[in-house]
Amino acid sequence: MSKALEGVKILDFTHVQSGPTCTQLLAWFGADVIKVERPGAGDATRAQLQDLPDVDSLYFTMLNHNKRSITLDSKTPKGKEVLWRLVKECDVLVENFAPGALARMGLTWEKIHEANPRMILASVKGFGPGRYEECKVYENVAQCAGGSASTTGFRDGIPMVTGAQIGDSGTGLHLALGIVTALFHRTVTGLGQKVDCAMQDSVLNLCRVKLRDQQRLDHGPLTEYSQFGEGIPFGDSTPRAGNDSGGGQPGRILKCKGWEHDPNAYLYFITQAAVWAPICDIIGEPGWKTDPGYATPKARLPHLNEIFTRIEAWTMKHDKFEAMDILNEYDIPCGPILSMKEIAADESLRKTGTIVEVEHPTRGTYLTVGNPIKLSASSSEVTRSPLLGEHTDEILRSVLKYTDAEVDEIAHSGAVGRIEKIAAE
Ligand code: CAO
C-alpha cells in the first residue's frame, strides 16, 4: 500500500515534544523525516527521564518513530553548508526552537524562501506576537496561559494542569494540519508559506468551551455546573468545574465496586436526556420519569447532586466493566476510568495498531502509541526511533548527493558526528 505523504521530505529541526509530535505524525503518513541533531548531544530528551543507563529514553523513542537522524553542527561553516543543501532539497522545515534561535543560525524566512520558494517553514512557539513573544515555553506554561489550568480542578482547590499534553502534542497536531494544508495550497500556487502555531493559541482552541462559558456568565449562572445545584454563586470568570461535563448533557465520575482500594474503580456517567427513562429504571427510581421535578433536563438541573448520588448508589454495586456492559445495553453514554496499565493490555487497541510493541537495538522491546489516525488507503507501520546520527552518512550521500571525498571533508571538519562509527557498522 502506498503512503499518503510519500515523496514529501521534511527537514526536522524539532526537539523535546511539540515539534517531534508533529513530525512523527508526518513520518507515519510516509514523509521522509530527516531529524537534524546537534553532534554529541542530540535532542535533549534522549537523555531525559532515562529508565535505562545510556539508552535513548522512552520520552525520545516514543516521539521520534519512523525518522532518520543526521547530526550536524549548524553553527560551523561546513554545517551551515550542509544545512542549506537540506533546505534546498526538502519540502518542509519544521522547528520549535526558542524565539530567534533559527534566525541566529541564519535561517530567516526571507533567505529560506529565496533559496527554495517551494519550502514551507513550520514553527511552534510558546506565544504568538505580543508581549510574551520572546518567552521560552514548556507544556504546563502553555496549559496555564491558554486558559486550561484556570478551568481545571475543583472550585475549592488551586488551578490544575492536565495529564494530556495539550500544550505540546496538541500544538504538534495543529502544526501538522497547518503543514498538510500548506502542502495542498502549494499544489495550486507552487509556493511555500510560513505556518506558525503558538502553544497558547492551541491550548485555547482546545478550551473553547470554557470561553463559551465565560460569555454565558454575562447572562446568568451556568446551570449545568454542580456549583449551581449547590447554591454557590458564580464569580466573574469561568470556574473550575471538577468532573462536570463540559457539554449540555450532565455527567460525573462515579464510584464503582472496589473504589476503596482501586484508585481507578470509577465510571464516567452521562445522564443523556434521550435515555433518561432507562436510567430511572436501572437505578430504581421509575417515578423520576414522570415526576415534574425530574422529568425534563431543565427540571433536573437544580437536583444534579441528588441524581448523581442516587446513580452512584447503583454504580457502587457493580465493577466499572460490568456497569459499562449493563448501561450500554440501553445506549447510556458512559466510560470506565482506565489506568495506563489497563490500556497497555487492551486487546482492541493493540489490534488496531494504536498500542504497538517496538523493537529497539539498545532498549529491547517497548510499548508505544501508534498512529491514532487511520487512513483506509495509506498504511502506517511504526518503526523504531533512530539512534543519534544513525543516518548521517546515508543522508549526506543519498539525499544530498555528496561524493565520498566531500563526505570525508565534512566529517573531518567536525560538522557532523558519529559518521565513522556508523559508516563502519
Ligand atoms: N547545531 C548547533 N546549534 C544548535 C543545533 C545544532 N544542530 N540545534 C540547536 N542548536 C542551538 C540553537 O541554535 C540554540 O542556540 P542559540 O540560543 O545560541 O541561538 C540552542 O541550541 C538552544 O535552542 P533553544 O533555546 O530552543 O533550547 P532550550 O533548551 O534552551 O529551550 C525550549 C527549549 C523548548 C524552552 C525552547 O526551544 C522553546 O521555547 N521552544 C518553543 C516552544 C516549544 O516548542 N516548547 C515546547 C517544548 S516541549 O515541552
mmCIF file of N, CA and C and ligand atoms in Angstrom, residues 13 15-19 36-39 59 72-75 96-99 101 104-105 124-126 135-139 168 199, ligand 1:
data_model
loop_
_atom_site.group_PDB
_atom_site.id
_atom_site.type_symbol
_atom_site.label_atom_id
_atom_site.label_comp_id
_atom_site.label_asym_id
_atom_site.label_seq_id
_atom_site.Cartn_x
_atom_site.Cartn_y
_atom_site.Cartn_z
ATOM 1 N N PHE A 13 13.825 19.994 12.380
ATOM 2 C CA PHE A 13 14.724 20.688 13.300
ATOM 3 C C PHE A 13 14.029 20.816 14.661
ATOM 4 N N HIS A 15 12.705 19.552 18.609
ATOM 5 C CA HIS A 15 13.210 18.894 19.814
ATOM 6 C C HIS A 15 12.140 18.890 20.906
ATOM 7 N N VAL A 16 12.408 18.155 21.927
ATOM 8 C CA VAL A 16 11.503 17.946 23.072
ATOM 9 C C VAL A 16 10.190 17.306 22.588
ATOM 10 N N GLN A 17 9.022 17.947 22.775
ATOM 11 C CA GLN A 17 7.795 17.210 22.464
ATOM 12 C C GLN A 17 6.903 17.815 21.378
ATOM 13 N N SER A 18 6.711 19.132 21.393
ATOM 14 C CA SER A 18 5.686 19.688 20.496
ATOM 15 C C SER A 18 6.048 19.459 19.024
ATOM 16 N N GLY A 19 7.261 19.859 18.643
ATOM 17 C CA GLY A 19 7.690 19.676 17.249
ATOM 18 C C GLY A 19 7.790 18.203 16.869
ATOM 19 N N VAL A 36 17.481 16.655 12.301
ATOM 20 C CA VAL A 36 18.813 17.239 12.435
ATOM 21 C C VAL A 36 19.095 17.465 13.926
ATOM 22 N N GLU A 37 20.198 16.855 14.404
ATOM 23 C CA GLU A 37 20.505 16.970 15.835
ATOM 24 C C GLU A 37 21.941 17.437 16.031
ATOM 25 N N ARG A 38 22.168 18.032 17.188
ATOM 26 C CA ARG A 38 23.498 18.528 17.487
ATOM 27 C C ARG A 38 24.440 17.355 17.769
ATOM 28 N N PRO A 39 25.645 17.318 17.149
ATOM 29 C CA PRO A 39 26.575 16.201 17.379
ATOM 30 C C PRO A 39 26.860 16.031 18.870
ATOM 31 N N TYR A 59 10.959 8.754 26.527
ATOM 32 C CA TYR A 59 10.483 10.096 26.142
ATOM 33 C C TYR A 59 10.882 10.355 24.686
ATOM 34 N N LEU A 72 24.495 17.309 12.982
ATOM 35 C CA LEU A 72 25.036 18.426 12.210
ATOM 36 C C LEU A 72 25.190 19.627 13.120
ATOM 37 N N ASP A 73 26.395 20.173 13.172
ATOM 38 C CA ASP A 73 26.567 21.399 13.951
ATOM 39 C C ASP A 73 26.255 22.569 13.033
ATOM 40 N N SER A 74 25.089 23.135 13.214
ATOM 41 C CA SER A 74 24.616 24.161 12.273
ATOM 42 C C SER A 74 25.325 25.494 12.470
ATOM 43 N N LYS A 75 26.246 25.533 13.431
ATOM 44 C CA LYS A 75 26.943 26.811 13.654
ATOM 45 C C LYS A 75 28.344 26.821 13.052
ATOM 46 N N ASN A 96 10.996 24.034 16.436
ATOM 47 C CA ASN A 96 10.381 24.605 17.648
ATOM 48 C C ASN A 96 11.462 25.070 18.608
ATOM 49 N N PHE A 97 12.432 25.816 18.043
ATOM 50 C CA PHE A 97 13.458 26.430 18.895
ATOM 51 C C PHE A 97 12.854 27.623 19.626
ATOM 52 N N ALA A 98 13.610 28.096 20.600
ATOM 53 C CA ALA A 98 13.193 29.314 21.291
ATOM 54 C C ALA A 98 13.140 30.453 20.270
ATOM 55 N N PRO A 99 12.315 31.484 20.552
ATOM 56 C CA PRO A 99 12.198 32.595 19.589
ATOM 57 C C PRO A 99 13.572 33.169 19.225
ATOM 58 N N ALA A 101 16.089 31.747 17.677
ATOM 59 C CA ALA A 101 17.214 30.802 17.510
ATOM 60 C C ALA A 101 17.437 30.445 16.034
ATOM 61 N N ARG A 104 19.156 33.203 14.303
ATOM 62 C CA ARG A 104 20.577 33.287 14.708
ATOM 63 C C ARG A 104 21.421 32.267 13.951
ATOM 64 N N MET A 105 20.804 31.203 13.461
ATOM 65 C CA MET A 105 21.532 30.233 12.623
ATOM 66 C C MET A 105 21.614 30.727 11.183
ATOM 67 N N VAL A 124 6.740 26.137 15.868
ATOM 68 C CA VAL A 124 5.991 26.211 17.127
ATOM 69 C C VAL A 124 6.705 27.211 18.013
ATOM 70 N N LYS A 125 5.948 28.113 18.595
ATOM 71 C CA LYS A 125 6.490 28.995 19.634
ATOM 72 C C LYS A 125 5.496 28.970 20.791
ATOM 73 N N GLY A 126 5.947 29.423 21.952
ATOM 74 C CA GLY A 126 5.056 29.417 23.109
ATOM 75 C C GLY A 126 3.890 30.379 22.929
ATOM 76 N N CYS A 135 9.269 34.680 24.919
ATOM 77 C CA CYS A 135 9.405 33.744 26.057
ATOM 78 C C CYS A 135 9.589 32.299 25.604
ATOM 79 N N LYS A 136 10.409 31.592 26.370
ATOM 80 C CA LYS A 136 10.507 30.136 26.192
ATOM 81 C C LYS A 136 9.312 29.509 26.910
ATOM 82 N N VAL A 137 8.809 28.437 26.364
ATOM 83 C CA VAL A 137 7.608 27.839 26.952
ATOM 84 C C VAL A 137 7.664 26.313 26.952
ATOM 85 N N TYR A 138 7.266 25.714 28.051
ATOM 86 C CA TYR A 138 7.059 24.269 28.138
ATOM 87 C C TYR A 138 5.568 23.984 28.362
ATOM 88 N N GLU A 139 5.238 22.717 28.228
ATOM 89 C CA GLU A 139 3.859 22.237 28.325
ATOM 90 C C GLU A 139 2.979 22.969 29.350
ATOM 91 N N ASP A 168 1.908 20.656 24.239
ATOM 92 C CA ASP A 168 2.929 20.139 23.322
ATOM 93 C C ASP A 168 2.314 19.321 22.186
ATOM 94 N N MET A 199 1.697 27.796 21.196
ATOM 95 C CA MET A 199 1.144 26.820 22.147
ATOM 96 C C MET A 199 -0.042 27.404 22.912
HETATM 97 N N1 CAO B 1 23.790 22.774 15.873
HETATM 98 C C1 CAO B 1 24.163 23.886 16.547
HETATM 99 N N2 CAO B 1 23.361 24.526 17.411
HETATM 100 C C2 CAO B 1 22.121 24.001 17.618
HETATM 101 C C3 CAO B 1 21.684 22.849 16.964
HETATM 102 C C4 CAO B 1 22.577 22.233 16.034
HETATM 103 N N3 CAO B 1 22.237 21.131 15.373
HETATM 104 N N4 CAO B 1 20.437 22.580 17.363
HETATM 105 C C5 CAO B 1 20.113 23.520 18.254
HETATM 106 N N5 CAO B 1 21.127 24.383 18.417
HETATM 107 C C6 CAO B 1 21.175 25.571 19.277
HETATM 108 C C7 CAO B 1 20.206 26.640 18.849
HETATM 109 O O1 CAO B 1 20.710 27.333 17.748
HETATM 110 C C8 CAO B 1 20.153 27.483 20.122
HETATM 111 O O2 CAO B 1 21.280 28.302 20.174
HETATM 112 P P1 CAO B 1 21.278 29.889 20.450
HETATM 113 O O3 CAO B 1 20.343 30.101 21.600
HETATM 114 O O4 CAO B 1 22.710 30.165 20.785
HETATM 115 O O5 CAO B 1 20.829 30.574 19.248
HETATM 116 C C9 CAO B 1 20.340 26.438 21.212
HETATM 117 O O6 CAO B 1 20.743 25.235 20.569
HETATM 118 C C10 CAO B 1 19.177 26.086 22.090
HETATM 119 O O7 CAO B 1 17.953 26.226 21.499
HETATM 120 P P2 CAO B 1 16.659 26.526 22.417
HETATM 121 O O8 CAO B 1 16.827 27.867 23.065
HETATM 122 O O9 CAO B 1 15.481 26.335 21.551
HETATM 123 O O10 CAO B 1 16.717 25.354 23.506
HETATM 124 P P3 CAO B 1 16.453 25.390 25.071
HETATM 125 O O11 CAO B 1 16.723 24.019 25.526
HETATM 126 O O12 CAO B 1 17.160 26.475 25.778
HETATM 127 O O13 CAO B 1 14.882 25.713 25.181
HETATM 128 C C11 CAO B 1 12.540 25.300 24.774
HETATM 129 C C12 CAO B 1 13.933 24.700 24.999
HETATM 130 C C13 CAO B 1 11.588 24.171 24.465
HETATM 131 C C14 CAO B 1 12.078 26.022 26.066
HETATM 132 C C15 CAO B 1 12.591 26.312 23.606
HETATM 133 O O14 CAO B 1 13.158 25.689 22.497
HETATM 134 C C16 CAO B 1 11.247 26.898 23.221
HETATM 135 O O15 CAO B 1 10.686 27.737 23.911
HETATM 136 N N6 CAO B 1 10.696 26.430 22.088
HETATM 137 C C17 CAO B 1 9.475 26.949 21.532
HETATM 138 C C18 CAO B 1 8.293 26.440 22.300
HETATM 139 C C19 CAO B 1 8.236 24.937 22.336
HETATM 140 O O16 CAO B 1 8.256 24.251 21.351
HETATM 141 N N7 CAO B 1 8.099 24.412 23.543
HETATM 142 C C20 CAO B 1 7.755 23.015 23.715
HETATM 143 C C21 CAO B 1 8.839 22.203 24.143
HETATM 144 S S1 CAO B 1 8.216 20.663 24.616
HETATM 145 O O17 CAO B 1 7.686 20.904 26.165
#
